[in-house]
Amino acid sequence: MNLILAAALALGAQAAGPQATPAWTWTLYEGEGPVVLANEIPDTPNLRATLQCDAQSSLVDITLYDAHAEPTPRSGFARLTSGAASATSEARIGRGGRVEVTLRTDHPLFAAFVGSGDISIMTGERTGAVKVERPHLAKLRRFADRCSG
């Protein structure tokens, strides 16, 4: 009997296939407090990147989360690029290799980022990137609209 039960459980597990990996997505949070656009696995603490602002402040904080990135970034300045546009911003380094930079919404680099969904952030020897896929560009445009002063 136990052998039949074990076989049935094994077949059931095989039929179910491998467990699906949770999907990364972009989520826009609006309401009380700051406006946040997060690249996350919903309902988990897993983050790749966040964009955050106070509504109509014209300032956006971009944060990259990558605890395993090498080499470890250092505080100082970061070079940001999106398409042909570029800028320099102070880089703040946090726990686990978190890198945060601030960008004005009226800067041509921010406009290029909102148009393409791509921005690279280089701190010393390390380059990180934010990629907002085409299906989520409307969320990025909404975020930019809410942050612009």
Short mmCIF file of C-alpha atoms in Angstrom, two decimals:
data_model
loop_
_atom_site.label_atom_id
_atom_site.label_comp_id
_atom_site.label_asym_id
_atom_site.label_seq_id
_atom_site.Cartn_x
_atom_site.Cartn_y
_atom_site.Cartn_z
CA MET A 1 0.00 0.00 0.00
CA ASN A 2 2.81 2.40 0.92
CA LEU A 3 4.54 1.59 -2.37
CA ILE A 4 1.39 2.47 -4.35
CA LEU A 5 0.96 5.73 -2.40
CA ALA A 6 4.61 6.70 -2.98
CA ALA A 7 4.29 5.97 -6.70
CA ALA A 8 1.11 8.03 -6.95
CA LEU A 9 2.76 10.97 -5.19
CA ALA A 10 5.81 10.75 -7.47
CA LEU A 11 3.61 10.74 -10.58
CA GLY A 12 1.63 13.68 -9.27
CA ALA A 13 4.79 15.68 -8.65
CA GLN A 14 6.07 14.80 -12.12
CA ALA A 15 2.80 15.86 -13.76
CA ALA A 16 2.90 19.20 -11.97
CA GLY A 17 6.31 19.88 -13.53
CA PRO A 18 8.91 22.21 -12.08
CA GLN A 19 7.64 25.00 -9.90
CA ALA A 20 7.20 28.23 -11.79
CA THR A 21 9.76 30.93 -11.01
CA PRO A 22 8.10 34.12 -9.76
CA ALA A 23 8.14 36.81 -12.43
CA TRP A 24 9.89 40.14 -12.04
CA THR A 25 7.64 43.08 -12.86
CA TRP A 26 7.40 46.84 -12.55
CA THR A 27 4.81 48.13 -10.06
CA LEU A 28 3.76 51.77 -9.59
CA TYR A 29 2.80 52.76 -6.05
CA GLU A 30 0.90 56.04 -5.66
CA GLY A 31 -1.09 57.52 -2.80
CA GLU A 32 0.01 58.77 0.58
CA GLY A 33 3.74 59.36 0.81
CA PRO A 34 6.28 59.08 -1.97
CA VAL A 35 5.57 57.85 -5.51
CA VAL A 36 7.52 54.64 -6.15
CA LEU A 37 8.12 52.59 -9.29
CA ALA A 38 9.62 49.26 -8.23
CA ASN A 39 11.15 46.41 -10.21
CA GLU A 40 10.19 43.56 -7.91
CA ILE A 41 8.75 40.14 -7.42
CA PRO A 42 5.34 41.10 -5.98
CA ASP A 43 4.55 40.11 -2.41
CA THR A 44 8.24 39.46 -1.63
CA PRO A 45 11.10 41.65 -0.38
CA ASN A 46 12.98 41.03 -3.68
CA LEU A 47 13.93 44.25 -5.47
CA ARG A 48 16.19 44.96 -8.45
CA ALA A 49 15.57 48.70 -8.66
CA THR A 50 13.32 51.46 -7.38
CA LEU A 51 12.57 54.95 -8.60
CA GLN A 52 11.15 57.22 -5.91
CA CYS A 53 10.09 60.84 -5.62
CA ASP A 54 7.88 63.17 -3.68
CA ALA A 55 5.03 64.21 -5.97
CA GLN A 56 5.90 67.27 -8.08
CA SER A 57 9.34 67.61 -6.45
CA SER A 58 11.26 67.37 -9.77
CA LEU A 59 13.79 65.07 -8.06
CA VAL A 60 13.97 61.30 -8.53
CA ASP A 61 16.06 58.86 -6.49
CA ILE A 62 17.10 55.81 -8.52
CA THR A 63 18.25 52.86 -6.42
CA LEU A 64 19.87 49.66 -7.70
CA TYR A 65 19.88 46.61 -5.43
CA ASP A 66 22.54 44.00 -6.15
CA ALA A 67 24.16 42.42 -3.12
CA HIS A 68 26.40 40.19 -5.26
CA ALA A 69 27.82 42.82 -7.59
CA GLU A 70 31.57 42.98 -8.04
CA PRO A 71 33.54 45.07 -7.53
CA THR A 72 31.97 46.65 -4.47
CA PRO A 73 30.99 50.22 -5.37
CA ARG A 74 32.39 53.20 -3.49
CA SER A 75 30.67 56.44 -2.60
CA GLY A 76 31.57 59.28 -4.90
CA PHE A 77 30.19 60.16 -8.29
CA ALA A 78 28.30 58.06 -10.79
CA ARG A 79 28.10 58.51 -14.56
CA LEU A 80 24.57 58.00 -15.86
CA THR A 81 23.78 57.38 -19.53
CA SER A 82 20.64 56.81 -21.55
CA GLY A 83 21.03 56.78 -25.30
CA ALA A 84 23.17 59.80 -26.27
CA ALA A 85 22.37 61.69 -23.04
CA SER A 86 24.63 61.55 -20.00
CA ALA A 87 25.01 63.15 -16.58
CA THR A 88 27.00 62.90 -13.38
CA SER A 89 25.38 62.49 -9.98
CA GLU A 90 26.54 61.83 -6.44
CA ALA A 91 26.42 58.09 -5.71
CA ARG A 92 25.36 56.97 -2.25
CA ILE A 93 26.29 53.40 -1.36
CA GLY A 94 24.25 51.41 1.13
CA ARG A 95 24.17 47.97 2.69
CA GLY A 96 24.45 44.99 0.38
CA GLY A 97 25.92 47.02 -2.49
CA ARG A 98 22.86 49.23 -2.91
CA VAL A 99 23.62 52.24 -5.14
CA GLU A 100 21.44 55.37 -5.07
CA VAL A 101 21.64 58.45 -7.30
CA THR A 102 19.41 61.51 -7.64
CA LEU A 103 18.33 62.99 -10.96
CA ARG A 104 16.23 66.03 -11.86
CA THR A 105 13.15 65.34 -13.97
CA ASP A 106 13.92 68.33 -16.22
CA HIS A 107 17.35 66.95 -17.18
CA PRO A 108 17.70 65.66 -20.79
CA LEU A 109 19.00 62.34 -19.41
CA PHE A 110 15.74 61.75 -17.53
CA ALA A 111 13.75 62.52 -20.70
CA ALA A 112 15.89 60.02 -22.64
CA PHE A 113 15.33 57.41 -19.92
CA VAL A 114 11.56 57.93 -19.91
CA GLY A 115 11.54 57.59 -23.71
CA SER A 116 13.66 54.44 -23.92
CA GLY A 117 13.26 52.78 -20.52
CA ASP A 118 17.03 52.21 -20.32
CA ILE A 119 19.59 53.89 -18.06
CA SER A 120 23.11 52.80 -17.06
CA ILE A 121 24.77 53.86 -13.82
CA MET A 122 28.55 53.52 -13.56
CA THR A 123 30.23 53.86 -10.17
CA GLY A 124 33.97 53.32 -10.43
CA GLU A 125 34.51 49.90 -12.04
CA ARG A 126 30.90 48.77 -11.61
CA THR A 127 28.07 49.39 -14.06
CA GLY A 128 24.44 48.78 -13.16
CA ALA A 129 21.42 49.23 -15.35
CA VAL A 130 17.69 49.86 -15.14
CA LYS A 131 15.61 48.39 -17.94
CA VAL A 132 11.90 49.16 -18.08
CA GLU A 133 10.44 46.82 -20.67
CA ARG A 134 8.06 48.15 -23.33
CA PRO A 135 4.85 46.86 -21.64
CA HIS A 136 5.76 48.91 -18.54
CA LEU A 137 6.80 52.19 -20.21
CA ALA A 138 3.37 53.70 -19.51
CA LYS A 139 4.05 53.23 -15.77
CA LEU A 140 7.39 55.00 -16.19
CA ARG A 141 5.72 57.89 -18.00
CA ARG A 142 3.06 58.10 -15.27
CA PHE A 143 5.79 58.08 -12.63
CA ALA A 144 7.66 60.89 -14.45
CA ASP A 145 4.46 62.92 -14.74
CA ARG A 146 3.72 62.57 -11.00
CA CYS A 147 7.31 63.58 -10.07
CA SER A 148 7.66 66.59 -12.37
CA GLY A 149 7.15 69.94 -10.73
#
